[in-house]
Amino acid sequence: MSNKQVYGAGIWHFATYVDRYATDGYGEPRSVIDAIDLAGQVRDLSVVDLNYPFFGGEFTNEQVKEALDRNNLSVIGITPEMYTREFAKGAFTNPDPGVRRRANELINEAADVVRFFGADYVKLWPGQDGWDYPFQVDHGALWKNSLDGVGQLASENPDLKFVIEYKPREPRVHMSFDSVSRTLLGIEKIGLPNVGILLDFGHALFGGESPADSAQLAIDYGRLFGMDVNDNLRQWDDDMVAGTVHPIELFEFFYTLRKNNWEGVWQLDQFPFREDSVQAANHAIDFLKAADRGLEKLDFAAIQAAQDNHDSLTALALAQQALFSSYGESA
């Protein structure tokens, strides 16, 4: 078995949450330092994605690095909060040019944080960019602003990677970057080498995609720069623990990455509202490690032969045997 696979998590996994019902939250508020200390308790967790600005107080890069160092964690990416109340009408697509400039400034600040931590990328999740109602927006202008916003940042920071995390909806009823195909079209239009996709397994499910197919498409265009995993019931972005609902589709997703020699962090993007956050991360990583062991067992040639004949039952039998026999084995 390969021992090279690295596991990560968004630091928000270890925060506490509110929703429109439990407005008092599902736990006591935590700072980013508190969250890092919890992340450090997770078995086999090596890297984290950090929100910027840092939540829960005023913290310097040095203070955050100190917390990371004492927990043996490093940073894979920085996610600027371009989806807060300030950007309620959009970040890149806001009708106010001043707010669009402010989004650019915020993300450039995040780019400097990426450099400080030696991280891999700036993650763009433009959750407020899009529309809610028919006739609300000029679709041509909206799309142009989306591409111009990303393109300007990539041009200003040619030394860094920018990854777009697409999603069908929420908080906007319809997000501009809503699917793998539309996001790839936009990236190709931008035409810069440092813009790619961060493929969220749950967002692909939620959007009616096959995550494995979405991964293959992004890889074929040379634009799969990152990924993260979770699970859901397909009707919403539930951000449940990875492998709990769609284990075979998640295994196919990892198979597609391995088949294409895609190397990168297998990262958690989970929101354990009611679960213990450390336990939820351990549970997910145990599954991811089983999937890694399963890939070592899987007969790739036999899978390919079955796929060449569109022989679903043979392919599934091979995949199920490899995955399920690997669960519970020692690492």
Coordinates of C-alpha atoms in Angstrom, one line a residue:
M1 CA 0.0 0.0 0.0
S2 CA 1.1 3.5 -0.7
N3 CA 2.0 5.6 2.3
K4 CA 2.2 8.8 0.4
Q5 CA -1.4 10.0 0.5
V6 CA -1.8 13.3 2.5
Y7 CA -5.1 14.2 4.2
G8 CA -6.4 17.7 4.9
A9 CA -9.4 19.6 6.0
G10 CA -11.0 23.1 5.8
I11 CA -10.4 24.7 9.2
W12 CA -14.2 25.5 9.3
H13 CA -14.7 21.8 10.0
F14 CA -13.6 22.6 13.6
A15 CA -15.6 25.8 14.0
T16 CA -19.1 26.1 15.4
Y17 CA -22.1 26.9 13.2
V18 CA -25.3 28.8 13.1
D19 CA -28.2 28.4 10.7
R20 CA -31.5 30.3 10.2
Y21 CA -33.2 28.2 13.0
A22 CA -30.5 27.7 15.6
T23 CA -29.4 31.3 15.5
D24 CA -27.7 30.9 18.9
G25 CA -25.4 28.4 17.3
Y26 CA -24.6 24.7 17.7
G27 CA -21.9 25.3 20.3
E28 CA -19.8 28.0 21.8
P29 CA -17.9 30.2 19.4
R30 CA -14.4 29.2 18.5
S31 CA -11.5 31.2 17.2
V32 CA -9.2 30.0 14.4
I33 CA -6.6 29.2 17.1
D34 CA -9.2 27.0 18.9
A35 CA -10.0 25.3 15.6
I36 CA -6.4 24.6 14.8
D37 CA -5.8 23.1 18.2
L38 CA -8.8 20.7 17.5
A39 CA -7.5 19.9 14.1
G40 CA -4.2 18.9 15.7
Q41 CA -6.1 16.1 17.5
V42 CA -7.1 14.4 14.3
R43 CA -5.2 11.3 13.3
D44 CA -3.3 11.6 10.1
L45 CA -4.4 15.2 9.4
S46 CA -1.5 17.1 7.8
V47 CA -2.8 20.3 6.2
V48 CA -5.6 22.8 6.5
D49 CA -7.3 25.4 4.4
L50 CA -7.7 28.6 6.3
N51 CA -10.4 31.3 6.0
Y52 CA -9.2 34.9 5.6
P53 CA -9.7 37.1 7.5
F54 CA -9.0 34.7 10.4
F55 CA -12.2 34.2 12.5
G56 CA -12.8 34.7 16.2
G57 CA -10.6 37.6 16.9
E58 CA -7.7 39.7 15.6
F59 CA -4.8 37.3 14.8
T60 CA -1.5 37.9 13.0
N61 CA 0.0 35.5 10.5
E62 CA 2.7 34.7 13.0
Q63 CA 0.2 33.8 15.8
V64 CA -1.6 31.5 13.4
K65 CA 1.6 29.9 12.3
E66 CA 2.6 29.3 15.9
A67 CA -0.6 27.4 16.5
L68 CA -0.1 25.4 13.3
D69 CA 3.5 24.6 14.2
R70 CA 2.6 23.2 17.6
N71 CA 0.0 21.0 16.0
N72 CA 2.3 19.8 13.2
L73 CA 0.0 21.3 10.5
S74 CA 0.7 23.2 7.3
V75 CA -1.5 25.2 5.0
I76 CA -2.7 24.1 1.6
G77 CA -4.8 27.1 0.7
I78 CA -6.4 30.4 1.8
T79 CA -10.1 31.0 1.3
P80 CA -10.9 34.7 1.3
E81 CA -14.4 35.5 2.7
M82 CA -15.8 37.0 -0.4
Y83 CA -19.3 35.8 0.5
T84 CA -20.1 37.8 3.6
R85 CA -22.7 40.6 4.1
E86 CA -20.4 43.2 2.4
F87 CA -20.7 41.1 -0.8
A88 CA -24.4 40.3 -0.5
K89 CA -25.0 41.4 -4.1
G90 CA -21.9 39.7 -5.3
A91 CA -18.1 40.0 -5.2
F92 CA -16.9 39.8 -8.8
T93 CA -20.5 40.5 -10.0
N94 CA -21.6 43.2 -7.7
P95 CA -23.4 46.1 -9.5
D96 CA -21.2 48.5 -7.5
P97 CA -17.7 48.9 -9.0
G98 CA -16.4 50.0 -5.6
V99 CA -17.5 46.7 -4.0
R100 CA -15.9 44.8 -6.9
R101 CA -12.7 46.7 -6.2
R102 CA -13.0 45.8 -2.5
A103 CA -13.3 42.1 -3.5
N104 CA -10.1 42.4 -5.5
E105 CA -8.3 44.0 -2.6
L106 CA -9.5 41.4 -0.1
I107 CA -8.4 38.5 -2.4
N108 CA -5.0 40.2 -3.0
E109 CA -4.5 40.4 0.8
A110 CA -5.3 36.7 0.9
A111 CA -2.7 36.1 -1.8
D112 CA -0.1 37.6 0.4
V113 CA -1.2 35.2 3.2
V114 CA -0.7 32.3 0.8
R115 CA 2.8 33.5 0.2
F116 CA 3.5 33.9 3.9
F117 CA 2.4 30.3 4.6
G118 CA 3.9 28.8 1.4
A119 CA 0.5 27.4 0.6
D120 CA -0.6 26.0 -2.8
Y121 CA -3.4 28.3 -3.8
V122 CA -6.0 31.0 -3.2
K123 CA -9.4 29.4 -3.2
L124 CA -12.2 31.4 -4.8
W125 CA -15.7 30.4 -3.7
P126 CA -17.9 33.2 -5.0
G127 CA -21.0 32.1 -3.3
Q128 CA -22.8 35.4 -3.6
D129 CA -22.1 35.8 -7.3
G130 CA -25.1 35.0 -9.5
W131 CA -28.8 35.8 -9.4
D132 CA -32.1 34.9 -7.7
Y133 CA -34.9 36.0 -10.1
P134 CA -35.7 36.1 -13.8
F135 CA -34.8 39.5 -15.3
Q136 CA -32.7 40.4 -12.2
V137 CA -29.4 40.6 -14.1
D138 CA -27.9 41.1 -17.5
H139 CA -26.4 37.6 -18.0
G140 CA -23.8 38.7 -20.4
A141 CA -22.5 41.5 -18.2
L142 CA -22.7 39.2 -15.1
W143 CA -20.6 36.5 -16.7
K144 CA -18.1 39.0 -18.1
N145 CA -17.6 40.5 -14.6
S146 CA -17.1 37.0 -13.2
L147 CA -14.3 36.2 -15.7
D148 CA -12.8 39.7 -15.5
G149 CA -12.6 39.5 -11.7
V150 CA -10.8 36.1 -11.7
G151 CA -8.6 37.0 -14.7
Q152 CA -7.4 40.3 -13.1
L153 CA -6.4 38.5 -9.9
A154 CA -4.5 35.8 -11.8
S155 CA -2.8 38.4 -13.9
E156 CA -1.8 40.4 -10.9
N157 CA -0.4 37.3 -9.1
P158 CA 1.2 35.1 -11.8
D159 CA 3.2 33.3 -9.1
L160 CA 0.1 31.9 -7.5
K161 CA -2.6 29.4 -8.4
F162 CA -6.3 30.5 -8.1
V163 CA -8.8 27.7 -7.8
I164 CA -12.5 28.1 -8.4
E165 CA -14.8 26.0 -6.3
Y166 CA -18.1 25.8 -8.3
K167 CA -21.5 25.0 -6.8
P168 CA -25.0 25.1 -8.2
R169 CA -26.6 27.3 -5.6
E170 CA -26.4 28.7 -2.0
P171 CA -26.3 31.3 -0.9
R172 CA -27.4 32.7 -4.3
V173 CA -30.3 30.8 -5.8
H174 CA -28.1 30.3 -8.9
M175 CA -24.4 30.8 -8.7
S176 CA -22.4 32.0 -11.7
F177 CA -19.8 29.2 -11.5
D178 CA -22.4 26.5 -11.1
S179 CA -21.0 23.4 -12.8
V180 CA -17.8 21.8 -14.0
S181 CA -18.6 22.5 -17.6
R182 CA -19.5 26.2 -17.2
T183 CA -16.4 26.7 -14.9
L184 CA -14.1 25.1 -17.5
L185 CA -15.6 27.3 -20.2
G186 CA -14.9 30.3 -18.1
I187 CA -11.3 29.3 -17.3
E188 CA -10.6 28.6 -21.0
K189 CA -12.0 32.0 -21.8
I190 CA -9.7 33.6 -19.2
G191 CA -6.9 31.8 -20.8
L192 CA -4.3 31.9 -18.0
P193 CA -2.3 28.9 -16.8
N194 CA -2.7 29.7 -13.1
V195 CA -6.5 29.4 -12.9
G196 CA -8.0 26.0 -12.2
I197 CA -10.8 24.1 -10.4
L198 CA -11.1 22.9 -6.9
L199 CA -13.6 20.0 -7.3
D200 CA -15.9 19.5 -4.4
F201 CA -17.3 16.0 -4.5
G202 CA -20.6 17.1 -2.8
H203 CA -21.1 20.0 -5.1
A204 CA -20.8 17.7 -8.1
L205 CA -23.4 15.3 -6.5
F206 CA -25.7 18.2 -5.7
G207 CA -25.4 19.5 -9.3
G208 CA -26.5 16.2 -10.8
E209 CA -23.0 15.4 -12.0
S210 CA -21.0 12.2 -11.7
P211 CA -18.0 13.4 -9.6
A212 CA -15.7 10.9 -11.3
D213 CA -16.8 12.2 -14.7
S214 CA -16.3 15.8 -13.5
A215 CA -12.8 15.0 -12.3
Q216 CA -11.9 13.3 -15.6
L217 CA -13.2 16.4 -17.5
A218 CA -11.2 18.8 -15.4
I219 CA -8.1 16.6 -15.7
D220 CA -8.5 16.3 -19.4
Y221 CA -8.3 20.1 -19.6
G222 CA -5.4 20.3 -17.2
R223 CA -7.4 22.3 -14.7
L224 CA -7.9 20.1 -11.7
F225 CA -5.8 21.9 -9.1
G226 CA -7.5 20.7 -5.9
M227 CA -10.3 18.6 -4.5
D228 CA -12.3 18.1 -1.4
V229 CA -14.8 15.5 -0.2
N230 CA -17.9 15.2 1.9
D231 CA -21.3 13.6 1.2
N232 CA -24.9 14.5 0.8
L233 CA -28.3 13.3 -0.2
R234 CA -28.0 15.0 -3.7
Q235 CA -30.8 17.5 -2.9
W236 CA -28.6 19.9 -1.0
D237 CA -25.0 20.6 -0.1
D238 CA -25.3 18.8 3.2
D239 CA -21.5 18.5 3.8
M240 CA -21.9 15.2 5.6
V241 CA -19.1 12.9 6.6
A242 CA -17.3 11.6 3.5
G243 CA -18.2 8.0 2.6
T244 CA -21.3 7.7 4.7
V245 CA -23.9 7.9 1.9
H246 CA -22.1 7.4 -1.5
P247 CA -19.1 5.2 -0.8
I248 CA -18.9 3.6 -4.2
E249 CA -19.2 6.9 -6.1
L250 CA -16.5 8.3 -3.8
F251 CA -14.3 5.3 -4.5
E252 CA -14.8 5.8 -8.3
F253 CA -13.8 9.5 -7.8
F254 CA -10.6 8.4 -6.1
Y255 CA -10.1 5.7 -8.8
T256 CA -10.3 8.4 -11.5
L257 CA -7.7 10.5 -9.7
R258 CA -5.3 7.5 -9.3
K259 CA -5.9 6.3 -12.9
N260 CA -4.8 9.7 -14.2
N261 CA -1.8 9.9 -11.8
W262 CA -3.3 13.0 -10.2
E263 CA -1.5 13.7 -7.0
G264 CA -2.8 16.0 -4.3
V265 CA -4.3 16.3 -0.9
W266 CA -7.5 14.4 -0.2
Q267 CA -9.2 17.1 1.8
L268 CA -12.3 17.2 3.9
D269 CA -15.0 19.9 3.5
Q270 CA -17.5 18.8 6.1
F271 CA -19.8 20.7 8.5
P272 CA -20.4 18.5 11.6
F273 CA -23.2 20.7 13.0
R274 CA -24.2 18.1 15.7
E275 CA -21.3 15.7 15.7
D276 CA -18.0 16.0 17.5
S277 CA -15.7 17.6 15.0
V278 CA -12.6 15.5 15.8
Q279 CA -14.5 12.3 15.7
A280 CA -16.2 13.3 12.4
A281 CA -12.7 14.0 10.8
N282 CA -11.3 10.7 12.1
H283 CA -14.3 8.8 10.8
A284 CA -13.9 10.3 7.3
I285 CA -10.1 9.9 7.2
D286 CA -10.5 6.2 8.2
F287 CA -12.7 5.8 5.2
L288 CA -10.3 7.7 2.9
K289 CA -7.5 5.5 4.1
A290 CA -9.6 2.4 3.3
A291 CA -10.2 3.8 -0.1
D292 CA -6.4 4.3 -0.6
R293 CA -5.8 0.7 0.4
G294 CA -8.6 -0.4 -1.9
L295 CA -7.0 1.3 -4.8
E296 CA -3.8 -0.7 -4.1
K297 CA -5.8 -3.9 -4.3
L298 CA -7.9 -2.9 -7.3
D299 CA -7.1 -4.7 -10.5
F300 CA -7.0 -1.6 -12.8
A301 CA -6.6 -3.7 -16.0
A302 CA -9.6 -5.8 -15.1
I303 CA -11.7 -2.7 -14.4
Q304 CA -10.6 -1.3 -17.8
A305 CA -11.5 -4.5 -19.6
A306 CA -15.0 -4.4 -18.0
Q307 CA -15.4 -0.8 -18.8
D308 CA -14.4 -1.4 -22.5
N309 CA -17.4 -3.7 -22.7
H310 CA -19.6 -1.4 -20.5
D311 CA -19.9 -4.4 -18.2
S312 CA -21.3 -2.7 -15.1
L313 CA -21.7 -5.7 -12.8
T314 CA -18.2 -7.0 -13.3
A315 CA -16.7 -3.6 -12.8
L316 CA -18.8 -3.0 -9.6
A317 CA -17.9 -6.4 -8.2
L318 CA -14.2 -5.6 -8.6
A319 CA -14.6 -2.2 -7.0
Q320 CA -16.8 -3.4 -4.1
Q321 CA -14.5 -6.3 -3.3
A322 CA -11.4 -4.0 -3.2
L323 CA -13.1 -1.2 -1.2
F324 CA -15.1 -3.2 1.3
S325 CA -12.4 -5.7 2.0
S326 CA -10.0 -2.8 2.8
Y327 CA -12.3 -1.2 5.4
G328 CA -11.2 -2.0 9.0
E329 CA -7.7 -3.2 7.9
S330 CA -4.8 -1.6 9.8
A331 CA -3.1 1.3 8.1

